[in-house]
Each structure stands twice: as structure tokens, then as C-alpha cells.
Amino acid sequence: MHPSPPPEGHSDQPVHGVTNTVVGVLGGGQLGKMLCQAASQMGVRMAILDPLEDCPASSVCHEHVVGSFNDGATVSEFAKRCGVLTVEIEHVDAVTLEKLEKQGIDCEPKASTIMIIQDKYRQKTHFSKFGIPLPDFVEVDTLSSIEKAGEMFGYPLMVKSKRLAYDGRGNAVAHDKKELSSVVASLGGFEHGLYVERWTSFVKELSVIVARSRDGSTVCYPVVETIHKDNICHVVEAPAEVPDKIKKLATNVAEKAIKSLEGAGVFAVELFLTQDNQVLLNEVAPRPHNSGHHTIESCYTSQYEQHLRAILGLPLGDPSMKAPASIMYNILGEDEGEAGFTQAHQLIERALDISEIRKQRKMGHITIVGPSKYSVKARLDKLLQRDAYDPKKVKPRAAIIMGSDSDLPVMKDAAVVLKKFNIPFELTIVSAHRTPERMYHYALSAKERGLEVQVERLTYQARMVASLTSVPVIGVPIMTSSLHGTDSLLSIVQMPKGIPVATVAIGNAENAGLLAVRMLASRDPELGDKATEYQHDLRDMVLEKAKRLEELGWEEYTELYLKKH
């Protein structure tokens, strides 16, 4: 007797991973390669369909079928060897996928979702039906209709192709009515399929990666900020430096959008943050995305592992960050041919395993994780060999707050310490009595502006600030002529439960600065090493004094070292 053959789409090899289901991927680019790398850690077999023999994923997949993912017959034949079919690029033959689903082939996400995403106008129309906030848009098919749109939306006017538009391609801006004809021509004419959007004056571009399981449940990754270069995602900062209410709003918009679609997988939702704090959906990608590359190193579950979990029906993983801060730098081809190679080699210091370099081609990415945005940005600047340190531009991690400039002779000692440890800080005057509104807004915005600790003169103001922010507050009792600072020191015991304020000795702002350093060092290994080195220096200084005293005797030591002071 011979064992029966395995069911179609399943491997006949022993199961050494989480499943024996073969995952088929339409597309074998960099996203497909990283998807295969995640699969290898899970023991999942991957089959790739891509027209290029040396596509990035070809070196790490179990099987590479050379063929077009836009050819219906090829896709149908490829699907026979897969237990579940997914995509790493949305520009595939969705009509064939729809037919395959009717034949019982498992496609994730569903063909209906791919069809919606492929046509950006259809995408906008779909999301508008579900109440997703969007920039105003309208379809145009004649010169008169686009002129009317210009009158309705004003200029500049964003003109977009419905299909095959990505990385800024298929988009053009008309700055006035006279430019409409040339802009339409540059996009292939009205027969190419066009629509227009009202110009969005955004302050930041945000992105949320949403994972949806086969049962419809979702998890969202932390909101990130994306910074573009020539309309291509160039830098991703995680988490985004926006208020918590904006993070919650962006997450809600993204999750609502994805729940309106069909199928499992990872989706990237690109968003605009406007000047009046609206969050508008820009577009959605039904696959892993540039804005989620950082999750490989910075999150407990990468977007690639998450995509496999979702389409295979496994429990979704933890999307939260395991590091306080991360920055992803997308390496783009800066030039053609050998010049592009040279520039890339200088950056990554090793040969790139690709066959050619083209300008603006995505060649790879670098992710840096660390204890703070300041530290990861500083490392990126060093990597790129650029000196970007500008005290006026670097966001402060600490604040020194005085009630008036008369506090400066004491509070400057805290500034000296923070400067010694190269901690960016701000020093300012905020008076609870003379400028109560300033104090209120300063305290409320502290966390949003990236402050991690505040050093203040220990007065009524410090207690008020502590009640308005979750950022730790260290109070410094200032010496007074009447009660010599004991009044402000004793006032700390009047703080109610739940509103903590730390304190130091009277007039000892230096210790307040050092305490701030230790607080920051608790989640910053490099700073922790500097703090330890500082302690060792103090120890060595004391030992050196003891040695001198023992060698010289107290009388000569006093004469040489103490009488001067």
C-alpha cells in the first residue's frame, strides 16, 4: 500500500513548523523576500510567482515560479500548488483571483479588496460610504468637468490617475486653470481614468499598520510618521510624535477603514494630519508596507510574521513596540548604474545582492532602535555622516523651569549637569501667578513635546505642574531670607496622594540635574554608562584626596588645598 498524496496546496514533507500549508505569493520583490524570511522562522513553506529569475525573494523561498502575476492562466496554474494565495503587490490580476475564489481557492485578502484598492477612485468612493474622513474628491472625464472641479476645490488642485499610481507616479498638481490641459496630458489623458482631490494642507503624514485575522478581529501597530522624498517613503519615525488624542483618532480611522474590507492580512493605512487636527485617509495598501519595515526590529511581532499569522488563521501577535523609539531609513538609488552602487556601498558597507541600480529604486532599508527619538536620530546622522546637531532644532528631553530670573544662580547648576551629559534641554521662565495660562499650557503639552523629566523650583508652581502632567517633576527648594528654604522643602509633604513631586536638598540644583540624568538613564543604556562613569569619577576623586591627605598630613594638606577655598 502507498500513502495517499497530500491534499492540493499542502506539502508532503513532515510538518516542522506551524503548518504544512504552502503559502503562495504573487510578487517576489523586497516585501516578498522579507515575508519569506519571516516564514522561514515559522517553518512555513513559501512559493513565489514573479517574472524575474533573480527577484529578491528567489533566494529565500522554497519555490520560485518564473511567470507574470498579471497573466490569468499563469496565476491559475500557480494557485494549484498553494494552500493559500496572497500578494506582496496589489497590481495583480484581480479578475482571475475572483474566479479562483469561486473555484474554492483561498485568497487572502479577498479579490474584492484587491479590486477596490487597485482603483484609487473606487477606493475613495468605497471608504466614503463607510464614513471614513477623506479629502474632497470627484471624478473628471472632460476638460469642462476638471475646470468645474477647479472652481469647486480651488487651486492648487491634485489630479490623480485611478490605476497604477504609486510612489507619486500617476499624480500631478495643477497650480491654476491654465495648467489643467498639460497636467491631464502628462497623466495619459482622460481616457486613462482620472479624478481630482481638494489640496490637503497637512502638517504630518502618518501611517497605521492594521492586521486583520480570518475571523475579522484586528490589531493595530503604533502610529508612525512617514517622511517622503520625491513622493517615496524615505524615513519612518516610530512612534509618531503627535498627541495621544491624535494617535487614538488615527488608529480609529485606520481600523474602521480595514474593517470595511474583506479578507485577512496586514494592511497599511496612510493618513494626513491637517492643521486643524483632522485625520484624513490618503490611501490603503493591502499588504506589508514600507511604513512597517521597522517592526522587524522594534516590535514583538513584525508585520511580515503578522501577515502570515493572519492569512493562515493563527492567533495574531503582539504589535506593540519592544523599544521606546525607532527610525527606518529607506535606501533609495541616488544615481544610475555604477555610481548608484558606489553611493550605496558607502552607506551600507557591503555589496548589494541586486542586479542593477536605478535612480529612486528602493534598494533596502536601515532600522535603528533605541531608548529615545533623540538617540536614534543622532545615530542616523552619524551613519549618514551628517552633522545635524543644532540646539535650536533638537527637541529637548528635559526642562528646567524657573518662576523668575532670580532663580537662575541656583537653577543653572542643573543646566550644567544636563549639558555635561549631552542631554538636550530647555530652560525657561513660567510664573504660576503672573502667567497662569502659560503654566497651564506648558504643563499639558510637556509629554506631547517629548519632555521626559522637568526640574523646577519647589514652590506652589511645581505642585501645580505635577498635577497637570504625567512627566516626572523634580523640585529644588530655593534658599530664602526668612525660613532659609525650609518652607518650600516642607511644602512637599502637603502633596495629595497621586501627585508625586521628587525633591533634593535646599539649593542643590546640581543633584536635581543628576536625578534627572538617572531617571533618563533607566531606559537609556548609553546614558546609564555615562552616569556610572560619573560615579566612578567621584569615587576616584575621593580616593585621590584621601591618598594626598595621608601622604602630606593634615597640616600641609590644609595649607595647600583648603586655605585657597
Coordinates of C-alpha atoms in Angstrom, one line a residue:
M1 CA 0.0 0.0 0.0
H2 CA 1.1 3.5 -0.7
P3 CA 0.3 6.6 1.4
S4 CA -2.3 8.8 -0.2
P5 CA -0.9 12.0 -1.7
P6 CA -1.2 15.2 0.3
P7 CA -4.2 17.5 -0.4
E8 CA -3.6 20.1 -3.1
G9 CA -1.8 23.1 -1.7
H10 CA -0.1 21.2 1.1
S11 CA 3.4 20.0 1.5
D12 CA 4.1 16.2 1.6
Q13 CA 7.0 16.8 3.9
P14 CA 6.8 16.3 7.7
V15 CA 5.5 19.4 9.5
H16 CA 8.4 21.1 11.3
G17 CA 6.7 24.5 11.6
V18 CA 3.4 25.9 12.5
T19 CA 1.6 24.4 9.4
N20 CA 2.1 22.3 6.3
T21 CA 0.1 24.8 4.2
V22 CA 2.0 26.2 1.3
V23 CA 1.7 30.0 1.1
G24 CA 1.7 31.3 -2.5
V25 CA 2.8 34.9 -3.0
L26 CA 2.1 36.9 -6.1
G27 CA 5.3 39.0 -6.4
G28 CA 8.8 38.4 -5.3
G29 CA 10.2 41.9 -4.6
Q30 CA 11.7 43.1 -1.3
L31 CA 8.4 42.7 0.5
G32 CA 8.2 39.2 -0.7
K33 CA 11.7 38.5 0.4
M34 CA 11.1 39.7 3.9
L35 CA 7.8 37.7 4.0
C36 CA 9.8 34.6 3.1
Q37 CA 12.4 35.4 5.8
A38 CA 9.6 35.6 8.4
A39 CA 8.2 32.3 7.1
S40 CA 11.5 30.5 7.5
Q41 CA 11.5 31.2 11.2
M42 CA 8.0 29.8 11.5
G43 CA 8.7 26.8 9.3
V44 CA 6.2 27.9 6.7
R45 CA 6.8 26.9 3.0
M46 CA 6.6 29.7 0.5
A47 CA 6.1 29.6 -3.2
I48 CA 6.7 32.8 -5.2
L49 CA 5.3 33.9 -8.6
D50 CA 7.5 36.6 -10.2
P51 CA 8.6 37.3 -13.8
L52 CA 12.2 38.0 -12.8
E53 CA 14.5 35.0 -12.4
D54 CA 16.7 36.8 -9.9
C55 CA 13.9 38.6 -8.0
P56 CA 14.8 39.4 -4.3
A57 CA 12.6 36.6 -2.9
S58 CA 14.0 33.9 -5.2
S59 CA 17.0 33.3 -2.9
V60 CA 14.9 32.6 0.3
C61 CA 11.7 31.0 -0.9
H62 CA 11.1 27.2 -1.2
E63 CA 9.9 27.5 -4.8
H64 CA 10.1 30.3 -7.4
V65 CA 7.9 30.0 -10.4
V66 CA 9.0 32.4 -13.1
G67 CA 5.9 34.0 -14.6
S68 CA 3.7 37.0 -14.7
F69 CA 1.3 37.6 -11.8
N70 CA -0.8 39.5 -14.3
D71 CA -1.4 36.6 -16.6
G72 CA -4.6 34.7 -15.7
A73 CA -3.5 31.3 -16.9
T74 CA -0.2 31.5 -15.1
V75 CA -1.8 32.6 -11.8
S76 CA -4.4 29.8 -12.1
E77 CA -1.7 27.2 -12.6
F78 CA 0.4 28.6 -9.8
A79 CA -2.6 28.6 -7.4
K80 CA -2.9 24.8 -7.7
R81 CA 0.3 24.3 -5.7
C82 CA -0.7 26.7 -2.9
G83 CA -2.9 26.2 0.2
V84 CA -3.5 30.0 0.5
L85 CA -2.7 32.7 -2.0
T86 CA -1.6 36.2 -1.0
V87 CA 0.1 39.3 -2.6
E88 CA 3.1 41.5 -2.0
I89 CA 2.0 43.9 -4.7
E90 CA -1.6 45.0 -5.4
H91 CA -1.1 45.4 -9.2
V92 CA -2.1 41.7 -9.9
D93 CA -4.8 40.1 -12.0
A94 CA -7.7 40.5 -9.5
V95 CA -10.3 39.2 -12.0
T96 CA -8.5 35.9 -12.0
L97 CA -8.3 35.9 -8.2
E98 CA -12.1 36.4 -8.1
K99 CA -12.6 33.4 -10.4
L100 CA -10.2 31.3 -8.3
E101 CA -12.2 32.1 -5.2
K102 CA -15.4 30.8 -6.8
Q103 CA -13.5 27.6 -7.6
G104 CA -12.6 27.2 -3.9
I105 CA -9.1 28.7 -3.9
D106 CA -8.3 30.5 -0.6
C107 CA -7.1 34.1 -1.4
E108 CA -6.2 36.5 1.4
P109 CA -7.0 39.3 1.3
K110 CA -10.1 38.8 -0.9
A111 CA -10.2 39.7 -4.6
S112 CA -12.9 42.2 -3.9
T113 CA -10.5 44.1 -1.6
I114 CA -7.7 44.0 -4.3
M115 CA -10.1 45.4 -6.8
I116 CA -11.1 48.2 -4.6
I117 CA -7.5 49.1 -3.8
Q118 CA -6.3 48.9 -7.4
D119 CA -8.6 51.7 -8.5
K120 CA -7.9 54.8 -6.2
Y121 CA -11.2 56.5 -7.2
R122 CA -13.1 53.3 -6.4
Q123 CA -11.1 53.1 -3.1
K124 CA -12.1 56.7 -2.2
T125 CA -15.8 56.0 -3.1
H126 CA -15.8 52.8 -1.0
F127 CA -14.4 54.5 2.1
S128 CA -16.7 57.5 1.8
K129 CA -19.7 55.1 2.0
F130 CA -18.4 53.9 5.4
G131 CA -18.0 57.4 6.8
I132 CA -14.2 57.4 6.6
P133 CA -12.8 61.0 6.6
L134 CA -11.2 61.8 3.2
P135 CA -10.1 64.8 1.2
D136 CA -12.9 66.0 -1.1
F137 CA -12.7 64.3 -4.5
V138 CA -14.6 64.0 -7.7
E139 CA -14.2 62.0 -11.0
V140 CA -13.3 64.0 -14.1
D141 CA -13.5 62.9 -17.7
T142 CA -13.6 66.1 -19.8
L143 CA -11.8 69.5 -19.7
S144 CA -15.0 71.2 -18.6
S145 CA -15.5 68.8 -15.7
I146 CA -12.0 69.3 -14.4
E147 CA -12.4 73.1 -14.8
K148 CA -15.6 72.9 -12.7
A149 CA -13.6 70.8 -10.1
G150 CA -11.0 73.6 -10.1
E151 CA -13.7 76.2 -9.4
M152 CA -15.2 74.0 -6.7
F153 CA -12.0 72.9 -4.9
G154 CA -9.7 75.9 -5.7
Y155 CA -6.0 75.7 -6.6
P156 CA -3.6 74.1 -6.3
L157 CA -5.6 71.1 -7.5
M158 CA -4.4 67.5 -7.1
V159 CA -5.0 65.4 -10.2
K160 CA -4.6 61.6 -9.9
S161 CA -4.7 58.5 -12.1
K162 CA -7.2 55.9 -10.9
R163 CA -5.0 53.0 -11.6
L164 CA -1.3 52.0 -11.5
A165 CA -0.4 55.0 -9.3
Y166 CA 2.2 54.6 -6.6
D167 CA 5.2 56.4 -5.1
G168 CA 4.0 59.7 -6.5
R169 CA 3.6 58.3 -10.0
G170 CA 0.3 59.0 -11.6
N171 CA -0.2 62.2 -9.5
A172 CA 0.2 65.7 -10.8
V173 CA -0.6 69.2 -9.5
A174 CA -2.3 72.0 -11.4
H175 CA -1.5 75.3 -9.8
D176 CA -4.0 77.2 -11.9
K177 CA -6.6 76.7 -14.6
K178 CA -4.0 77.3 -17.4
E179 CA -2.1 74.2 -16.3
L180 CA -5.1 71.8 -16.4
S181 CA -4.6 70.7 -20.1
S182 CA -0.8 69.9 -19.7
V183 CA -1.4 68.1 -16.4
V184 CA -4.1 65.9 -17.9
A185 CA -1.8 65.1 -20.9
S186 CA 1.1 64.2 -18.5
L187 CA -1.1 61.6 -16.9
G188 CA -2.2 60.0 -20.2
G189 CA -5.4 61.9 -20.9
F190 CA -8.9 61.5 -19.6
E191 CA -9.2 58.1 -21.3
H192 CA -6.5 56.9 -18.8
G193 CA -9.1 57.4 -16.0
L194 CA -8.6 60.5 -13.8
Y195 CA -10.1 62.1 -10.7
V196 CA -9.1 65.1 -8.6
E197 CA -8.8 65.9 -4.9
R198 CA -9.0 69.1 -3.0
W199 CA -5.5 70.1 -2.0
T200 CA -4.8 69.0 1.6
S201 CA -2.5 71.2 3.7
F202 CA -1.2 68.6 6.0
V203 CA 1.3 69.1 8.8
K204 CA 2.3 65.5 9.0
E205 CA 1.9 62.2 7.1
L206 CA 1.0 59.3 9.4
S207 CA 0.6 55.6 8.9
V208 CA -1.0 52.8 10.8
I209 CA -0.4 49.1 10.1
V210 CA -3.6 47.1 10.8
A211 CA -3.7 43.3 10.9
R212 CA -6.9 41.5 10.3
S213 CA -7.4 37.8 11.1
R214 CA -9.6 35.4 9.2
D215 CA -12.3 35.8 11.9
G216 CA -12.4 39.6 11.3
S217 CA -10.6 40.6 14.5
T218 CA -8.0 43.3 14.2
V219 CA -4.9 44.6 16.0
C220 CA -3.1 47.9 15.2
Y221 CA 0.6 48.8 15.4
P222 CA 1.6 52.1 16.9
V223 CA 1.0 55.2 14.8
V224 CA 4.2 56.3 12.9
E225 CA 5.2 59.4 11.0
T226 CA 6.4 59.0 7.4
I227 CA 8.7 61.5 5.7
H228 CA 8.8 61.3 1.9
K229 CA 11.5 62.2 -0.6
D230 CA 10.3 62.7 -4.2
N231 CA 7.0 61.2 -3.1
I232 CA 8.7 58.0 -1.9
C233 CA 8.6 56.9 1.7
H234 CA 12.1 57.8 2.9
V235 CA 12.1 57.9 6.7
V236 CA 9.7 56.4 9.2
E237 CA 9.7 57.5 12.8
A238 CA 8.1 55.3 15.4
P239 CA 6.1 56.1 17.4
A240 CA 4.8 59.3 15.8
E241 CA 5.4 62.5 17.9
V242 CA 1.7 63.6 18.0
P243 CA -0.7 64.0 20.9
D244 CA -2.3 60.8 22.3
K245 CA -5.7 62.0 21.1
I246 CA -4.3 62.2 17.5
K247 CA -2.9 58.7 17.8
K248 CA -6.2 57.4 19.0
L249 CA -8.0 59.2 16.2
A250 CA -5.6 57.9 13.5
T251 CA -5.9 54.3 14.9
N252 CA -9.7 54.5 14.9
V253 CA -9.8 55.8 11.3
A254 CA -7.4 53.1 10.1
E255 CA -9.2 50.3 11.9
K256 CA -12.6 51.4 10.7
A257 CA -11.3 51.5 7.1
I258 CA -9.9 48.0 7.2
K259 CA -13.0 46.5 8.8
S260 CA -14.9 47.7 5.7
L261 CA -12.8 45.4 3.5
E262 CA -12.8 41.7 3.1
G263 CA -10.1 39.2 3.8
A264 CA -7.2 38.6 6.2
G265 CA -3.7 40.0 6.2
V266 CA -1.7 43.1 7.0
F267 CA -2.9 46.5 5.6
A268 CA -1.1 49.8 5.6
V269 CA -3.3 52.9 6.1
E270 CA -1.7 56.2 5.0
L271 CA -3.1 59.3 6.6
F272 CA -2.9 63.1 6.6
L273 CA -2.8 65.1 9.8
T274 CA -4.2 68.6 9.0
Q275 CA -3.5 71.9 10.6
D276 CA -6.9 71.8 12.4
N277 CA -6.1 68.3 13.8
Q278 CA -8.2 66.3 11.4
V279 CA -7.0 62.9 10.3
L280 CA -7.9 62.1 6.7
L281 CA -7.3 58.8 4.9
N282 CA -5.0 59.1 1.9
E283 CA -4.8 55.5 0.7
V284 CA -4.6 51.9 1.7
A285 CA -2.2 49.1 0.7
P286 CA -3.5 45.5 1.2
R287 CA -0.1 44.1 2.1
P288 CA 3.0 44.7 4.2
H289 CA 4.3 48.3 3.6
N290 CA 7.4 50.5 3.8
S291 CA 6.0 52.2 6.9
G292 CA 6.1 48.8 8.7
H293 CA 9.7 47.8 7.9
H294 CA 10.8 48.9 11.4
T295 CA 8.5 46.3 13.0
I296 CA 11.1 43.6 12.3
E297 CA 13.4 45.0 14.9
S298 CA 11.2 47.3 17.0
C299 CA 8.0 45.3 17.6
Y300 CA 7.3 42.0 19.3
T301 CA 5.7 40.7 16.1
S302 CA 6.9 42.0 12.7
Q303 CA 4.4 43.0 10.1
Y304 CA 5.6 40.0 8.0
E305 CA 5.1 37.4 10.7
Q306 CA 1.8 39.1 11.4
H307 CA 0.7 38.8 7.8
L308 CA 1.4 35.1 7.8
R309 CA -0.4 34.6 11.1
A310 CA -3.4 36.4 9.7
I311 CA -3.7 34.6 6.4
L312 CA -3.0 31.2 8.0
G313 CA -5.6 31.6 10.7
L314 CA -3.1 31.6 13.5
P315 CA -3.5 33.9 16.6
L316 CA -2.4 37.5 15.9
G317 CA 0.8 38.5 17.6
D318 CA 1.6 41.4 19.9
P319 CA 2.0 44.6 17.7
S320 CA 3.5 46.8 20.5
M321 CA 7.0 48.2 20.4
K322 CA 9.7 46.5 22.4
A323 CA 11.9 49.6 22.2
P324 CA 11.0 53.1 23.1
A325 CA 11.9 54.6 19.7
S326 CA 12.8 53.5 16.2
I327 CA 13.7 55.1 12.9
M328 CA 13.7 53.5 9.5
Y329 CA 15.8 54.9 6.6
N330 CA 14.8 53.7 3.2
I331 CA 17.8 53.4 0.9
L332 CA 16.9 54.9 -2.5
G333 CA 19.1 54.7 -5.6
E334 CA 20.6 58.2 -5.8
D335 CA 22.0 57.7 -9.3
E336 CA 22.1 55.2 -12.3
G337 CA 24.4 52.2 -12.7
E338 CA 27.8 52.0 -11.0
A339 CA 27.5 55.5 -9.4
G340 CA 24.5 54.3 -7.6
F341 CA 26.3 51.2 -6.4
T342 CA 29.2 53.3 -5.1
Q343 CA 26.9 55.5 -3.1
A344 CA 25.0 52.6 -1.7
H345 CA 28.3 50.8 -0.7
Q346 CA 29.4 53.8 1.2
L347 CA 26.2 53.7 3.2
I348 CA 25.8 50.0 4.0
E349 CA 29.5 49.0 3.6
R350 CA 28.7 45.8 1.7
A351 CA 27.7 44.7 -1.8
L352 CA 24.0 44.7 -2.5
D353 CA 22.6 41.5 -3.9
I354 CA 20.7 43.1 -6.7
S355 CA 21.3 43.0 -10.5
E356 CA 21.0 46.7 -11.2
I357 CA 20.8 50.2 -9.7
R358 CA 18.2 52.6 -10.9
K359 CA 17.6 56.1 -9.7
Q360 CA 14.9 56.2 -7.0
R361 CA 14.8 52.4 -6.9
K362 CA 14.2 51.1 -3.3
M363 CA 17.4 49.2 -2.6
G364 CA 16.9 48.3 1.0
H365 CA 16.4 49.9 4.4
I366 CA 18.1 50.5 7.7
T367 CA 16.3 50.4 11.0
I368 CA 17.7 51.9 14.2
V369 CA 16.1 51.3 17.6
G370 CA 17.0 53.0 20.8
P371 CA 15.8 54.5 24.1
S372 CA 14.6 57.8 22.7
K373 CA 13.9 59.7 19.4
Y374 CA 17.0 61.8 20.2
S375 CA 19.3 58.8 20.3
V376 CA 18.0 57.1 17.2
K377 CA 18.1 60.3 15.2
A378 CA 21.7 61.0 16.4
R379 CA 22.8 57.5 15.3
L380 CA 21.2 58.0 11.9
D381 CA 23.0 61.3 11.5
K382 CA 26.3 59.6 12.3
L383 CA 25.5 56.8 9.9
L384 CA 24.8 59.3 7.1
Q385 CA 27.9 61.2 8.0
R386 CA 26.0 64.4 8.5
D387 CA 26.3 66.8 11.4
A388 CA 22.7 67.7 12.0
Y389 CA 23.1 68.8 15.7
D390 CA 21.5 72.2 16.1
P391 CA 20.5 73.1 19.7
K392 CA 17.6 75.1 18.2
K393 CA 16.3 72.2 16.2
V394 CA 16.9 69.3 18.6
K395 CA 13.8 68.5 20.7
P396 CA 14.6 68.8 24.4
R397 CA 14.3 65.7 26.7
A398 CA 14.3 67.7 29.9
A399 CA 13.1 71.1 31.0
I400 CA 14.4 73.5 33.7
I401 CA 11.6 75.8 34.8
M402 CA 12.0 78.9 37.0
G403 CA 9.5 81.3 38.5
S404 CA 11.7 84.3 37.7
D405 CA 15.3 85.0 36.5
S406 CA 16.3 85.5 40.2
D407 CA 16.3 81.6 40.4
L408 CA 18.9 81.3 37.7
P409 CA 22.0 81.5 40.0
V410 CA 20.8 78.3 41.7
M411 CA 19.0 76.5 38.8
K412 CA 21.9 76.9 36.4
D413 CA 23.7 74.1 38.3
A414 CA 21.1 71.7 36.9
A415 CA 21.7 73.1 33.4
V416 CA 25.5 72.5 33.8
V417 CA 24.8 68.8 34.7
L418 CA 22.5 68.2 31.8
K419 CA 24.9 69.9 29.4
K420 CA 27.7 67.7 30.8
F421 CA 25.7 64.6 29.9
N422 CA 24.8 65.9 26.5
I423 CA 21.1 65.9 27.3
P424 CA 19.1 68.4 25.2
F425 CA 17.0 70.6 27.5
E426 CA 15.1 73.9 27.6
L427 CA 15.4 76.5 30.3
T428 CA 12.6 79.0 30.7
I429 CA 10.6 81.2 33.0
V430 CA 7.0 80.2 33.8
S431 CA 5.2 82.0 36.5
A432 CA 2.1 80.4 38.1
H433 CA 0.9 83.7 39.4
R434 CA 1.9 86.1 36.6
T435 CA 1.4 83.8 33.6
P436 CA -1.0 81.1 34.8
E437 CA -2.2 80.4 31.2
R438 CA 1.3 79.8 30.1
M439 CA 2.0 77.5 33.0
Y440 CA -1.2 75.5 32.2
H441 CA -0.4 75.0 28.5
Y442 CA 3.2 74.4 29.2
A443 CA 2.4 71.6 31.6
L444 CA -0.3 70.0 29.5
S445 CA 1.9 69.9 26.4
A446 CA 5.1 68.6 28.1
K447 CA 4.6 64.9 27.2
E448 CA 3.4 65.7 23.6
R449 CA 6.6 67.8 23.0
G450 CA 8.8 64.9 24.0
L451 CA 9.8 66.1 27.5
E452 CA 10.7 63.2 29.8
V453 CA 11.6 65.0 33.0
Q454 CA 11.2 68.5 34.5
V455 CA 13.3 70.3 37.1
E456 CA 11.6 73.2 38.9
R457 CA 11.9 75.5 41.8
L458 CA 10.0 73.7 44.5
T459 CA 7.0 76.1 45.0
Y460 CA 3.3 76.1 44.6
Q461 CA 4.0 76.1 40.8
A462 CA 5.9 72.8 40.9
R463 CA 3.0 71.2 42.6
M464 CA 0.5 72.6 40.1
V465 CA 2.6 71.4 37.1
A466 CA 2.9 67.9 38.6
S467 CA -0.9 67.8 38.8
L468 CA -1.2 68.7 35.1
T469 CA 1.3 66.3 33.5
S470 CA 2.5 62.7 33.7
V471 CA 6.1 63.8 33.1
P472 CA 8.2 63.4 36.4
V473 CA 8.8 66.6 38.3
I474 CA 11.9 67.3 40.5
G475 CA 11.6 70.2 42.8
V476 CA 14.5 72.3 44.0
P477 CA 13.9 74.2 47.3
I478 CA 15.5 77.6 47.0
M479 CA 17.2 79.3 49.9
T480 CA 15.1 82.2 51.3
S481 CA 16.0 85.0 53.7
S482 CA 13.3 84.2 56.2
L483 CA 13.0 80.5 56.6
H484 CA 16.1 79.5 54.6
G485 CA 14.2 77.3 52.2
T486 CA 12.6 75.0 54.8
D487 CA 9.2 76.4 53.9
S488 CA 9.4 75.1 50.3
L489 CA 11.1 71.9 51.5
L490 CA 8.3 71.1 54.0
S491 CA 5.6 72.0 51.5
I492 CA 6.3 68.8 49.7
V493 CA 4.6 66.8 52.5
Q494 CA 1.4 68.6 51.6
M495 CA 1.1 66.9 48.2
P496 CA -2.0 64.8 48.0
K497 CA -1.8 61.1 47.0
G498 CA -1.4 60.5 43.3
I499 CA 0.5 63.7 42.6
P500 CA 4.2 62.9 43.3
V501 CA 7.0 65.5 43.3
A502 CA 10.6 64.5 44.0
T503 CA 12.9 66.8 45.9
V504 CA 16.5 67.4 46.7
A505 CA 18.4 69.3 49.4
I506 CA 17.9 73.1 49.7
G507 CA 19.6 75.0 46.9
N508 CA 21.0 71.8 45.4
A509 CA 20.0 72.0 41.7
E510 CA 23.1 70.0 40.8
N511 CA 21.6 67.0 42.5
A512 CA 18.3 67.7 40.8
G513 CA 20.1 67.6 37.4
L514 CA 21.8 64.3 38.4
L515 CA 18.5 62.8 39.5
A516 CA 17.0 63.8 36.1
V517 CA 20.0 62.0 34.4
R518 CA 19.4 58.8 36.4
M519 CA 15.7 58.9 35.5
L520 CA 16.5 59.2 31.8
A521 CA 19.3 56.6 32.2
S522 CA 16.9 53.9 33.4
R523 CA 15.8 53.4 29.8
D524 CA 18.9 54.7 28.0
P525 CA 21.8 52.2 28.3
E526 CA 24.4 54.7 26.8
L527 CA 23.3 57.4 29.3
G528 CA 23.4 54.8 32.0
D529 CA 27.0 54.0 31.2
K530 CA 27.8 57.8 31.4
A531 CA 26.1 58.0 34.8
T532 CA 28.1 55.1 36.1
E533 CA 31.3 56.6 34.8
Y534 CA 30.4 59.8 36.6
Q535 CA 30.0 57.9 39.8
H536 CA 33.4 56.2 39.3
D537 CA 35.0 59.6 38.7
L538 CA 33.6 60.9 42.0
R539 CA 34.9 57.8 43.8
D540 CA 38.4 58.2 42.2
M541 CA 38.4 61.9 43.2
V542 CA 37.7 61.0 46.8
L543 CA 40.3 58.2 46.8
E544 CA 42.8 60.7 45.4
K545 CA 42.1 63.2 48.1
A546 CA 42.4 60.5 50.8
K547 CA 45.8 59.5 49.4
R548 CA 47.1 63.1 49.4
L549 CA 45.9 63.7 52.9
E550 CA 47.6 60.5 54.2
E551 CA 50.8 61.3 52.4
L552 CA 51.0 65.0 53.3
G553 CA 49.4 65.1 56.7
W554 CA 46.5 67.3 57.7
E555 CA 48.5 70.4 58.3
E556 CA 50.3 70.6 54.9
Y557 CA 47.1 69.4 53.2
T558 CA 45.2 72.2 54.8
E559 CA 47.8 74.7 53.7
L560 CA 47.9 73.5 50.1
Y561 CA 44.3 72.7 49.4
L562 CA 41.9 74.1 51.9
K563 CA 43.1 77.7 52.7
K564 CA 42.7 78.6 49.0
H565 CA 39.0 77.9 49.3

